[in-house]
Amino acid sequence: MAPHRKSRPPSPMGIRTPAIATAALTSVALLSQTANASPSEEPRPSLEEVEKKVGDLYRQAETASEKYNAAKEKTTKQKKRVDTLLDDVARRTEKLNDAREELGTFAAAQYRTGAAAPDTASLLLADNPQDYFDQTQLMDRLTSRQKQSVDDYVTQQTATTEKRQEASESLETLTRTQSSLKTSKADVQRKLATARDLLSKLTTEEKARLAAIERQKQEEAQRKADELARQQAADAERRRQEAAQSTGTSTGTGTSGSGSAASTAKADKALAFARAQIGKPYVWGASGPGSYDCSGLTQAAWKAAGVTLPRTTWDQVKAGTTVSVNSAQPGDLVFFYDDISHVGIYIGDGMMIHAPKPGAYVREESIYYMPIHSVVRPA
């Protein structure tokens, strides 16, 4: 060993100092915890958070369903328009060909007899026949019948060109609505898949607690429905008493009475249809006969009564007279949420028939199960 270097006395038993040993043990423990932990694992949401998230997803899915219904209805109408335009173009093209053939016949005859300039036949190839006629002053050399043939040809070509352009624009619109339809469908499916995934992760105990929360919600909604039923009954009794007191002073109801009776008859038919659908599954985008979404059910019910309603909740809410909740009568449409994404048909006593949500069936339920937006009387 070199004389200038000093040897270090070994630690007893080869053990490090306490501070170093403690730090080493702490590091090992932390490394062990890090290795055992799953860095990508997210905190498990509470049951209340799951219940709210699933409810929000169902609402969002129903809104997306109404967008799908609107796009589907628009696509159907646009496709019919395109088909009509294409048929019209085909008929006009046939007439144009007939006019061209007749025009070509007399042009060829004139060319053979030398009665017209050789370039007369080229008018059939002109982009704008009228400009061609103006430039060559050909019209001055034509007979009355020939002039009529030229007029027919020009008219048919102009009309056919316009219809082809219109059909082309309609096809472009159809492509856009079909794209919107596809987007809305994917949006519904994505939200429903997320909701199913959240519910599938619940334990048996959590599912039981979630069912208990649902029962409490149903009970509270039913309590409010009973209150409305009592209030409506009291209002009806008061109106009967007022009518009895005014008997003899009125000149009769005449037209008004018959109109009310007709409306009541239609409402009864709509309700009878809706009751017959109870137990059928909710399927988004469906309008019967085996399954329904909310607006599909109300549309089908009123159709059975001879009243045509639009397809979506956003259009149905405009298809009638808005009345107060307290004035709601059987057959009225009850709309829900600020975005008007759900609808049911009122049956009286604060109750309705509706197609609730995915996984559920058409059923009777309190109108207070969801926040009410408005009540509309279709007829």
mmCIF file of C-alpha atoms in Angstrom:
data_model
loop_
_atom_site.group_PDB
_atom_site.id
_atom_site.type_symbol
_atom_site.label_atom_id
_atom_site.label_comp_id
_atom_site.label_asym_id
_atom_site.label_seq_id
_atom_site.Cartn_x
_atom_site.Cartn_y
_atom_site.Cartn_z
ATOM 1 C CA MET A 1 0.000 0.000 0.000
ATOM 2 C CA ALA A 2 1.341 3.444 -0.846
ATOM 3 C CA PRO A 3 2.622 5.281 2.245
ATOM 4 C CA HIS A 4 0.512 8.419 1.533
ATOM 5 C CA ARG A 5 -2.831 6.570 1.640
ATOM 6 C CA LYS A 6 -4.526 5.793 4.924
ATOM 7 C CA SER A 7 -6.574 2.675 5.407
ATOM 8 C CA ARG A 8 -10.221 3.114 6.482
ATOM 9 C CA PRO A 9 -11.250 1.071 9.515
ATOM 10 C CA PRO A 10 -13.928 -1.411 8.554
ATOM 11 C CA SER A 11 -17.395 -1.077 10.071
ATOM 12 C CA PRO A 12 -18.189 -3.722 12.636
ATOM 13 C CA MET A 13 -19.655 -6.822 11.039
ATOM 14 C CA GLY A 14 -19.558 -4.952 7.652
ATOM 15 C CA ILE A 15 -22.809 -3.097 8.500
ATOM 16 C CA ARG A 16 -23.489 0.397 7.092
ATOM 17 C CA THR A 17 -24.307 3.371 9.293
ATOM 18 C CA PRO A 18 -27.956 3.569 10.565
ATOM 19 C CA ALA A 19 -28.863 6.594 8.392
ATOM 20 C CA ILE A 20 -27.716 4.910 5.217
ATOM 21 C CA ALA A 21 -29.445 1.657 6.125
ATOM 22 C CA THR A 22 -32.754 3.444 6.854
ATOM 23 C CA ALA A 23 -32.662 5.310 3.557
ATOM 24 C CA ALA A 24 -31.949 2.109 1.670
ATOM 25 C CA LEU A 25 -34.849 0.276 3.304
ATOM 26 C CA THR A 26 -37.211 3.168 2.580
ATOM 27 C CA SER A 27 -36.190 3.177 -1.078
ATOM 28 C CA VAL A 28 -36.781 -0.551 -1.365
ATOM 29 C CA ALA A 29 -40.239 -0.192 0.193
ATOM 30 C CA LEU A 30 -41.215 2.607 -2.172
ATOM 31 C CA LEU A 31 -39.976 0.680 -5.174
ATOM 32 C CA SER A 32 -41.947 -2.347 -4.050
ATOM 33 C CA GLN A 33 -45.141 -0.291 -3.679
ATOM 34 C CA THR A 34 -44.630 1.301 -7.076
ATOM 35 C CA ALA A 35 -44.121 -2.080 -8.693
ATOM 36 C CA ASN A 36 -47.257 -3.525 -7.118
ATOM 37 C CA ALA A 37 -49.495 -0.514 -7.904
ATOM 38 C CA SER A 38 -51.297 -0.155 -11.228
ATOM 39 C CA PRO A 39 -50.457 3.330 -12.507
ATOM 40 C CA SER A 40 -53.326 3.263 -15.006
ATOM 41 C CA GLU A 41 -55.987 2.227 -12.487
ATOM 42 C CA GLU A 42 -58.575 4.981 -11.957
ATOM 43 C CA PRO A 43 -60.437 5.591 -8.682
ATOM 44 C CA ARG A 44 -63.683 3.639 -8.524
ATOM 45 C CA PRO A 45 -66.658 6.020 -8.856
ATOM 46 C CA SER A 46 -69.250 6.120 -6.089
ATOM 47 C CA LEU A 47 -72.704 4.616 -6.639
ATOM 48 C CA GLU A 48 -74.199 8.101 -6.722
ATOM 49 C CA GLU A 49 -71.733 9.107 -9.422
ATOM 50 C CA VAL A 50 -72.554 6.005 -11.459
ATOM 51 C CA GLU A 51 -76.300 6.612 -11.084
ATOM 52 C CA LYS A 52 -75.938 10.219 -12.247
ATOM 53 C CA LYS A 53 -73.571 9.319 -15.076
ATOM 54 C CA VAL A 54 -75.852 6.558 -16.387
ATOM 55 C CA GLY A 55 -78.867 8.863 -16.187
ATOM 56 C CA ASP A 56 -77.010 11.574 -18.075
ATOM 57 C CA LEU A 57 -75.886 9.089 -20.721
ATOM 58 C CA TYR A 58 -79.443 7.829 -21.249
ATOM 59 C CA ARG A 59 -80.654 11.417 -21.634
ATOM 60 C CA GLN A 60 -77.852 12.216 -24.058
ATOM 61 C CA ALA A 61 -78.619 9.035 -25.978
ATOM 62 C CA GLU A 62 -82.282 10.010 -26.217
ATOM 63 C CA THR A 63 -81.333 13.452 -27.489
ATOM 64 C CA ALA A 64 -79.069 11.790 -30.048
ATOM 65 C CA SER A 65 -81.956 9.463 -30.912
ATOM 66 C CA GLU A 66 -84.176 12.439 -31.693
ATOM 67 C CA LYS A 67 -81.409 13.832 -33.910
ATOM 68 C CA TYR A 68 -81.281 10.443 -35.601
ATOM 69 C CA ASN A 69 -85.063 10.494 -36.061
ATOM 70 C CA ALA A 70 -84.883 13.976 -37.579
ATOM 71 C CA ALA A 71 -82.067 12.974 -39.925
ATOM 72 C CA LYS A 72 -83.870 9.777 -40.878
ATOM 73 C CA GLU A 73 -87.089 11.634 -41.645
ATOM 74 C CA LYS A 74 -85.204 14.225 -43.672
ATOM 75 C CA THR A 75 -83.280 11.508 -45.503
ATOM 76 C CA THR A 76 -86.491 9.686 -46.381
ATOM 77 C CA LYS A 77 -88.104 12.862 -47.724
ATOM 78 C CA GLN A 78 -84.975 13.843 -49.605
ATOM 79 C CA LYS A 79 -84.651 10.399 -51.163
ATOM 80 C CA LYS A 80 -88.248 10.591 -52.395
ATOM 81 C CA ARG A 81 -87.501 14.015 -53.866
ATOM 82 C CA VAL A 82 -84.373 12.732 -55.598
ATOM 83 C CA ASP A 83 -86.278 9.762 -57.011
ATOM 84 C CA THR A 84 -89.023 12.066 -58.285
ATOM 85 C CA LEU A 85 -86.497 14.426 -59.871
ATOM 86 C CA LEU A 86 -84.596 11.597 -61.531
ATOM 87 C CA ASP A 87 -87.844 10.213 -62.952
ATOM 88 C CA ASP A 88 -88.689 13.686 -64.219
ATOM 89 C CA VAL A 89 -85.237 14.038 -65.792
ATOM 90 C CA ALA A 90 -85.671 10.684 -67.520
ATOM 91 C CA ARG A 91 -89.049 11.718 -68.965
ATOM 92 C CA ARG A 92 -87.699 15.077 -70.093
ATOM 93 C CA THR A 93 -84.653 13.441 -71.656
ATOM 94 C CA GLU A 94 -86.951 11.158 -73.623
ATOM 95 C CA LYS A 95 -88.940 14.152 -74.870
ATOM 96 C CA LEU A 96 -85.712 15.938 -75.710
ATOM 97 C CA ASN A 97 -84.576 12.971 -77.761
ATOM 98 C CA ASP A 98 -87.912 12.948 -79.608
ATOM 99 C CA ALA A 99 -87.585 16.651 -80.358
ATOM 100 C CA ARG A 100 -83.985 16.178 -81.488
ATOM 101 C CA GLU A 101 -85.034 13.311 -83.748
ATOM 102 C CA GLU A 102 -87.776 15.346 -85.387
ATOM 103 C CA LEU A 103 -85.470 18.318 -85.787
ATOM 104 C CA GLY A 104 -82.796 16.117 -87.271
ATOM 105 C CA THR A 105 -85.277 14.649 -89.751
ATOM 106 C CA PHE A 106 -86.241 17.927 -91.351
ATOM 107 C CA ALA A 107 -82.640 19.230 -91.184
ATOM 108 C CA ALA A 108 -81.468 16.168 -93.117
ATOM 109 C CA ALA A 109 -84.278 16.599 -95.652
ATOM 110 C CA GLN A 110 -83.383 20.227 -96.212
ATOM 111 C CA TYR A 111 -79.750 19.338 -96.615
ATOM 112 C CA ARG A 112 -80.578 16.714 -99.281
ATOM 113 C CA THR A 113 -82.722 19.150 -101.254
ATOM 114 C CA GLY A 114 -80.347 22.011 -100.748
ATOM 115 C CA ALA A 115 -83.111 24.054 -99.126
ATOM 116 C CA ALA A 116 -80.935 24.943 -96.148
ATOM 117 C CA ALA A 117 -77.294 25.602 -95.465
ATOM 118 C CA PRO A 118 -75.158 22.517 -94.732
ATOM 119 C CA ASP A 119 -74.524 23.705 -91.132
ATOM 120 C CA THR A 120 -78.195 23.402 -90.200
ATOM 121 C CA ALA A 121 -77.682 19.903 -88.809
ATOM 122 C CA SER A 122 -74.948 21.196 -86.499
ATOM 123 C CA LEU A 123 -77.596 22.942 -84.412
ATOM 124 C CA LEU A 124 -78.212 19.558 -82.806
ATOM 125 C CA LEU A 125 -74.724 19.762 -81.332
ATOM 126 C CA ALA A 126 -74.977 23.372 -80.195
ATOM 127 C CA ASP A 127 -74.608 24.094 -76.457
ATOM 128 C CA ASN A 128 -77.312 26.734 -76.693
ATOM 129 C CA PRO A 129 -79.622 26.184 -79.691
ATOM 130 C CA GLN A 130 -81.314 29.551 -79.258
ATOM 131 C CA ASP A 131 -78.004 31.394 -79.578
ATOM 132 C CA TYR A 132 -77.245 29.290 -82.651
ATOM 133 C CA PHE A 133 -80.553 30.242 -84.243
ATOM 134 C CA ASP A 134 -80.036 33.918 -83.460
ATOM 135 C CA GLN A 135 -76.566 33.936 -84.961
ATOM 136 C CA THR A 136 -77.422 32.095 -88.194
ATOM 137 C CA GLN A 137 -80.912 33.597 -88.599
ATOM 138 C CA LEU A 138 -82.009 30.064 -89.394
ATOM 139 C CA MET A 139 -85.471 30.688 -88.046
ATOM 140 C CA ASP A 140 -86.291 32.901 -91.019
ATOM 141 C CA ARG A 141 -85.844 29.959 -93.359
ATOM 142 C CA LEU A 142 -87.980 27.451 -91.493
ATOM 143 C CA THR A 143 -91.598 26.470 -92.034
ATOM 144 C CA SER A 144 -94.213 26.835 -89.324
ATOM 145 C CA ARG A 145 -93.959 23.134 -88.398
ATOM 146 C CA GLN A 146 -90.195 23.279 -88.382
ATOM 147 C CA LYS A 147 -90.244 26.352 -86.147
ATOM 148 C CA GLN A 148 -92.489 24.476 -83.708
ATOM 149 C CA SER A 149 -90.015 21.586 -83.696
ATOM 150 C CA VAL A 150 -87.193 23.987 -82.925
ATOM 151 C CA ASP A 151 -89.208 25.625 -80.130
ATOM 152 C CA ASP A 152 -89.974 22.222 -78.620
ATOM 153 C CA TYR A 153 -86.322 21.243 -78.798
ATOM 154 C CA VAL A 154 -85.133 24.438 -77.102
ATOM 155 C CA THR A 155 -87.807 24.180 -74.413
ATOM 156 C CA GLN A 156 -87.057 20.531 -73.670
ATOM 157 C CA GLN A 157 -83.323 21.070 -73.552
ATOM 158 C CA THR A 158 -83.619 24.040 -71.176
ATOM 159 C CA ALA A 159 -86.070 22.235 -68.888
ATOM 160 C CA THR A 160 -83.992 19.061 -68.870
ATOM 161 C CA THR A 161 -80.813 20.968 -68.009
ATOM 162 C CA GLU A 162 -82.558 22.724 -65.114
ATOM 163 C CA LYS A 163 -83.986 19.475 -63.739
ATOM 164 C CA ARG A 164 -80.625 17.752 -63.990
ATOM 165 C CA GLN A 165 -79.073 20.558 -61.971
ATOM 166 C CA GLU A 166 -81.861 20.348 -59.408
ATOM 167 C CA ALA A 167 -81.436 16.576 -59.155
ATOM 168 C CA SER A 168 -77.689 17.001 -58.700
ATOM 169 C CA GLU A 169 -78.183 19.496 -55.865
ATOM 170 C CA SER A 170 -80.754 17.203 -54.229
ATOM 171 C CA LEU A 171 -78.324 14.303 -54.409
ATOM 172 C CA GLU A 172 -75.713 16.406 -52.635
ATOM 173 C CA THR A 173 -78.234 17.279 -49.906
ATOM 174 C CA LEU A 174 -79.147 13.609 -49.579
ATOM 175 C CA THR A 175 -75.492 12.719 -49.115
ATOM 176 C CA ARG A 176 -75.166 15.272 -46.316
ATOM 177 C CA THR A 177 -78.298 14.076 -44.504
ATOM 178 C CA GLN A 178 -77.152 10.472 -44.791
ATOM 179 C CA SER A 179 -73.848 11.489 -43.228
ATOM 180 C CA SER A 180 -75.734 13.216 -40.395
ATOM 181 C CA LEU A 181 -77.850 10.086 -39.958
ATOM 182 C CA LYS A 182 -74.723 7.951 -39.644
ATOM 183 C CA THR A 183 -73.153 10.349 -37.125
ATOM 184 C CA SER A 184 -76.263 10.427 -34.935
ATOM 185 C CA LYS A 185 -76.527 6.648 -34.984
ATOM 186 C CA ALA A 186 -72.901 6.257 -33.893
ATOM 187 C CA ASP A 187 -73.434 8.835 -31.135
ATOM 188 C CA VAL A 188 -76.406 6.912 -29.712
ATOM 189 C CA GLN A 189 -74.562 3.598 -29.820
ATOM 190 C CA ARG A 190 -71.486 5.075 -28.144
ATOM 191 C CA LYS A 191 -73.411 6.582 -25.235
ATOM 192 C CA LEU A 192 -75.467 3.432 -24.658
ATOM 193 C CA ALA A 193 -72.325 1.290 -24.708
ATOM 194 C CA THR A 194 -70.733 3.539 -22.069
ATOM 195 C CA ALA A 195 -73.837 3.294 -19.869
ATOM 196 C CA ARG A 196 -73.916 -0.521 -20.177
ATOM 197 C CA ASP A 197 -70.226 -0.686 -19.318
ATOM 198 C CA LEU A 198 -70.725 1.376 -16.140
ATOM 199 C CA LEU A 199 -73.658 -0.769 -15.009
ATOM 200 C CA SER A 200 -71.808 -4.008 -15.724
ATOM 201 C CA LYS A 201 -69.101 -3.055 -13.209
ATOM 202 C CA LEU A 202 -71.525 -2.709 -10.296
ATOM 203 C CA THR A 203 -71.487 -5.343 -7.599
ATOM 204 C CA THR A 204 -74.648 -7.174 -6.568
ATOM 205 C CA GLU A 205 -74.890 -4.974 -3.482
ATOM 206 C CA GLU A 206 -74.476 -1.811 -5.522
ATOM 207 C CA LYS A 207 -77.160 -2.905 -7.956
ATOM 208 C CA ALA A 208 -79.518 -3.480 -5.033
ATOM 209 C CA ARG A 209 -78.778 -0.014 -3.668
ATOM 210 C CA LEU A 210 -79.299 1.476 -7.126
ATOM 211 C CA ALA A 211 -82.697 -0.252 -7.324
ATOM 212 C CA ALA A 212 -83.588 1.228 -3.934
ATOM 213 C CA ILE A 213 -82.710 4.725 -5.183
ATOM 214 C CA GLU A 214 -84.938 4.120 -8.212
ATOM 215 C CA ARG A 215 -87.843 3.017 -5.991
ATOM 216 C CA GLN A 216 -87.520 6.168 -3.892
ATOM 217 C CA LYS A 217 -87.586 8.263 -7.036
ATOM 218 C CA GLN A 218 -90.690 6.439 -8.256
ATOM 219 C CA GLU A 219 -92.449 6.867 -4.900
ATOM 220 C CA GLU A 220 -91.769 10.606 -4.803
ATOM 221 C CA ALA A 221 -93.008 10.995 -8.375
ATOM 222 C CA GLN A 222 -96.163 9.034 -7.521
ATOM 223 C CA ARG A 223 -96.803 11.232 -4.484
ATOM 224 C CA LYS A 224 -96.731 14.333 -6.719
ATOM 225 C CA ALA A 225 -99.027 12.620 -9.222
ATOM 226 C CA ASP A 226 -101.548 11.891 -6.469
ATOM 227 C CA GLU A 227 -101.458 15.545 -5.422
ATOM 228 C CA LEU A 228 -102.144 16.630 -9.002
ATOM 229 C CA ALA A 229 -105.000 14.122 -9.265
ATOM 230 C CA ARG A 230 -106.644 15.547 -6.146
ATOM 231 C CA GLN A 231 -106.216 19.096 -7.399
ATOM 232 C CA GLN A 232 -107.623 18.273 -10.832
ATOM 233 C CA ALA A 233 -110.580 16.503 -9.246
ATOM 234 C CA ALA A 234 -111.267 19.557 -7.084
ATOM 235 C CA ASP A 235 -111.012 21.860 -10.101
ATOM 236 C CA ALA A 236 -113.392 19.640 -12.064
ATOM 237 C CA GLU A 237 -115.920 19.683 -9.219
ATOM 238 C CA ARG A 238 -115.722 23.457 -9.000
ATOM 239 C CA ARG A 239 -116.349 23.770 -12.734
ATOM 240 C CA ARG A 240 -119.362 21.468 -12.485
ATOM 241 C CA GLN A 241 -120.831 23.571 -9.709
ATOM 242 C CA GLU A 242 -120.234 26.771 -11.664
ATOM 243 C CA ALA A 243 -121.866 25.204 -14.730
ATOM 244 C CA ALA A 244 -124.862 24.122 -12.670
ATOM 245 C CA GLN A 245 -125.283 27.615 -11.288
ATOM 246 C CA SER A 246 -125.144 29.151 -14.752
ATOM 247 C CA THR A 247 -127.685 26.708 -16.254
ATOM 248 C CA GLY A 248 -130.544 28.595 -17.858
ATOM 249 C CA THR A 249 -128.505 31.725 -18.523
ATOM 250 C CA SER A 250 -126.385 30.214 -21.291
ATOM 251 C CA THR A 251 -127.632 30.001 -24.875
ATOM 252 C CA GLY A 252 -125.987 26.600 -25.415
ATOM 253 C CA THR A 253 -122.614 25.347 -26.497
ATOM 254 C CA GLY A 254 -123.483 24.183 -30.036
ATOM 255 C CA THR A 255 -120.372 24.025 -32.171
ATOM 256 C CA SER A 256 -118.042 24.313 -29.198
ATOM 257 C CA GLY A 257 -119.554 21.266 -27.560
ATOM 258 C CA SER A 258 -119.389 19.118 -30.666
ATOM 259 C CA GLY A 259 -115.761 20.179 -31.214
ATOM 260 C CA SER A 260 -114.879 19.188 -27.659
ATOM 261 C CA ALA A 261 -116.608 15.848 -28.103
ATOM 262 C CA ALA A 262 -114.683 15.200 -31.321
ATOM 263 C CA SER A 263 -111.381 16.025 -29.603
ATOM 264 C CA THR A 264 -112.249 13.747 -26.692
ATOM 265 C CA ALA A 265 -113.064 10.904 -29.086
ATOM 266 C CA LYS A 266 -109.702 11.290 -30.803
ATOM 267 C CA ALA A 267 -107.883 11.412 -27.471
ATOM 268 C CA ASP A 268 -109.678 8.211 -26.390
ATOM 269 C CA LYS A 269 -108.490 6.444 -29.559
ATOM 270 C CA ALA A 270 -104.922 7.642 -29.027
ATOM 271 C CA LEU A 271 -104.963 6.416 -25.423
ATOM 272 C CA ALA A 272 -106.473 3.061 -26.357
ATOM 273 C CA PHE A 273 -103.655 2.539 -28.834
ATOM 274 C CA ALA A 274 -100.997 3.589 -26.312
ATOM 275 C CA ARG A 275 -102.372 1.210 -23.663
ATOM 276 C CA ALA A 276 -102.225 -1.660 -26.147
ATOM 277 C CA GLN A 277 -98.471 -1.049 -26.534
ATOM 278 C CA ILE A 278 -97.686 -1.414 -22.817
ATOM 279 C CA GLY A 279 -95.019 -4.059 -22.313
ATOM 280 C CA LYS A 280 -93.339 -3.550 -25.690
ATOM 281 C CA PRO A 281 -89.617 -2.696 -25.530
ATOM 282 C CA TYR A 282 -88.046 0.707 -25.899
ATOM 283 C CA VAL A 283 -85.788 0.733 -28.957
ATOM 284 C CA TRP A 284 -84.243 4.003 -30.054
ATOM 285 C CA GLY A 285 -85.338 5.105 -33.506
ATOM 286 C CA ALA A 286 -88.334 2.712 -33.486
ATOM 287 C CA SER A 287 -91.901 3.739 -34.261
ATOM 288 C CA GLY A 288 -93.661 0.376 -34.018
ATOM 289 C CA PRO A 289 -95.321 -1.932 -34.267
ATOM 290 C CA GLY A 290 -93.087 -4.189 -32.162
ATOM 291 C CA SER A 291 -91.032 -1.536 -30.359
ATOM 292 C CA TYR A 292 -90.937 2.222 -29.839
ATOM 293 C CA ASP A 293 -88.912 5.151 -28.699
ATOM 294 C CA CYS A 294 -90.722 7.982 -26.891
ATOM 295 C CA SER A 295 -91.752 10.129 -29.860
ATOM 296 C CA GLY A 296 -92.349 7.072 -32.009
ATOM 297 C CA LEU A 297 -95.003 5.922 -29.525
ATOM 298 C CA THR A 298 -96.810 9.269 -29.305
ATOM 299 C CA GLN A 299 -96.747 9.659 -33.089
ATOM 300 C CA ALA A 300 -98.198 6.170 -33.599
ATOM 301 C CA ALA A 301 -100.848 6.693 -30.898
ATOM 302 C CA TRP A 302 -102.206 9.871 -32.425
ATOM 303 C CA LYS A 303 -101.956 8.439 -35.919
ATOM 304 C CA ALA A 304 -104.391 5.745 -34.745
ATOM 305 C CA ALA A 305 -106.757 8.611 -33.872
ATOM 306 C CA GLY A 306 -106.412 10.120 -37.333
ATOM 307 C CA VAL A 307 -104.001 12.892 -36.333
ATOM 308 C CA THR A 308 -100.608 13.173 -38.001
ATOM 309 C CA LEU A 309 -97.808 14.285 -35.682
ATOM 310 C CA PRO A 310 -94.216 15.022 -36.701
ATOM 311 C CA ARG A 311 -91.556 12.444 -35.851
ATOM 312 C CA THR A 312 -89.390 14.217 -33.280
ATOM 313 C CA THR A 313 -90.128 15.674 -29.858
ATOM 314 C CA TRP A 314 -88.822 19.049 -31.049
ATOM 315 C CA ASP A 315 -91.476 19.163 -33.767
ATOM 316 C CA GLN A 316 -94.266 17.498 -31.791
ATOM 317 C CA VAL A 317 -94.045 20.181 -29.086
ATOM 318 C CA LYS A 318 -95.099 22.714 -31.764
ATOM 319 C CA ALA A 319 -97.995 20.604 -33.098
ATOM 320 C CA GLY A 320 -100.787 21.760 -30.859
ATOM 321 C CA THR A 321 -101.903 24.137 -28.115
ATOM 322 C CA THR A 322 -99.784 24.533 -24.994
ATOM 323 C CA VAL A 323 -101.723 24.148 -21.735
ATOM 324 C CA SER A 324 -100.755 24.209 -18.069
ATOM 325 C CA VAL A 325 -99.908 21.018 -16.193
ATOM 326 C CA ASN A 326 -102.957 21.508 -13.969
ATOM 327 C CA SER A 327 -105.144 21.728 -17.090
ATOM 328 C CA ALA A 328 -103.731 18.565 -18.684
ATOM 329 C CA GLN A 329 -106.353 16.211 -20.136
ATOM 330 C CA PRO A 330 -106.097 12.573 -21.253
ATOM 331 C CA GLY A 331 -104.388 12.423 -24.628
ATOM 332 C CA ASP A 332 -102.250 15.516 -24.111
ATOM 333 C CA LEU A 333 -98.525 15.235 -24.784
ATOM 334 C CA VAL A 334 -96.193 15.879 -21.860
ATOM 335 C CA PHE A 335 -92.651 16.957 -22.742
ATOM 336 C CA PHE A 336 -89.636 16.739 -20.473
ATOM 337 C CA TYR A 337 -86.239 18.342 -19.839
ATOM 338 C CA ASP A 338 -84.998 21.713 -21.025
ATOM 339 C CA ASP A 339 -83.906 20.226 -24.339
ATOM 340 C CA ILE A 340 -87.368 18.632 -24.901
ATOM 341 C CA SER A 341 -85.752 15.226 -25.433
ATOM 342 C CA HIS A 342 -88.579 13.062 -24.040
ATOM 343 C CA VAL A 343 -92.364 12.843 -24.384
ATOM 344 C CA GLY A 344 -95.234 10.807 -22.966
ATOM 345 C CA ILE A 345 -99.016 10.748 -23.456
ATOM 346 C CA TYR A 346 -101.103 11.875 -20.475
ATOM 347 C CA ILE A 347 -103.760 9.466 -19.193
ATOM 348 C CA GLY A 348 -105.055 11.472 -16.206
ATOM 349 C CA ASP A 349 -104.424 11.588 -12.451
ATOM 350 C CA GLY A 350 -100.844 12.760 -12.976
ATOM 351 C CA MET A 351 -99.924 9.636 -14.936
ATOM 352 C CA MET A 352 -98.746 8.984 -18.479
ATOM 353 C CA ILE A 353 -97.871 6.161 -20.858
ATOM 354 C CA HIS A 354 -94.409 6.420 -22.359
ATOM 355 C CA ALA A 355 -91.447 4.498 -23.734
ATOM 356 C CA PRO A 356 -88.926 5.325 -20.990
ATOM 357 C CA LYS A 357 -85.365 4.386 -21.944
ATOM 358 C CA PRO A 358 -83.123 1.576 -23.250
ATOM 359 C CA GLY A 359 -83.660 -1.667 -21.393
ATOM 360 C CA ALA A 360 -87.174 -0.651 -20.298
ATOM 361 C CA TYR A 361 -90.644 -1.263 -21.712
ATOM 362 C CA VAL A 362 -93.627 0.924 -22.541
ATOM 363 C CA ARG A 363 -95.341 1.542 -19.222
ATOM 364 C CA GLU A 364 -97.507 3.815 -17.101
ATOM 365 C CA GLU A 365 -95.614 6.248 -14.904
ATOM 366 C CA SER A 366 -95.990 9.504 -13.018
ATOM 367 C CA ILE A 367 -95.371 12.583 -15.142
ATOM 368 C CA TYR A 368 -93.199 13.814 -12.264
ATOM 369 C CA TYR A 369 -90.665 11.065 -12.809
ATOM 370 C CA MET A 370 -88.762 13.607 -14.948
ATOM 371 C CA PRO A 371 -88.662 17.424 -14.974
ATOM 372 C CA ILE A 372 -91.622 18.659 -17.028
ATOM 373 C CA HIS A 373 -91.017 21.106 -19.856
ATOM 374 C CA SER A 374 -94.557 21.649 -21.171
ATOM 375 C CA VAL A 375 -97.918 20.082 -22.005
ATOM 376 C CA VAL A 376 -99.375 20.252 -25.525
ATOM 377 C CA ARG A 377 -102.868 19.330 -26.744
ATOM 378 C CA PRO A 378 -102.673 17.933 -30.314
ATOM 379 C CA ALA A 379 -106.403 17.972 -31.062
#
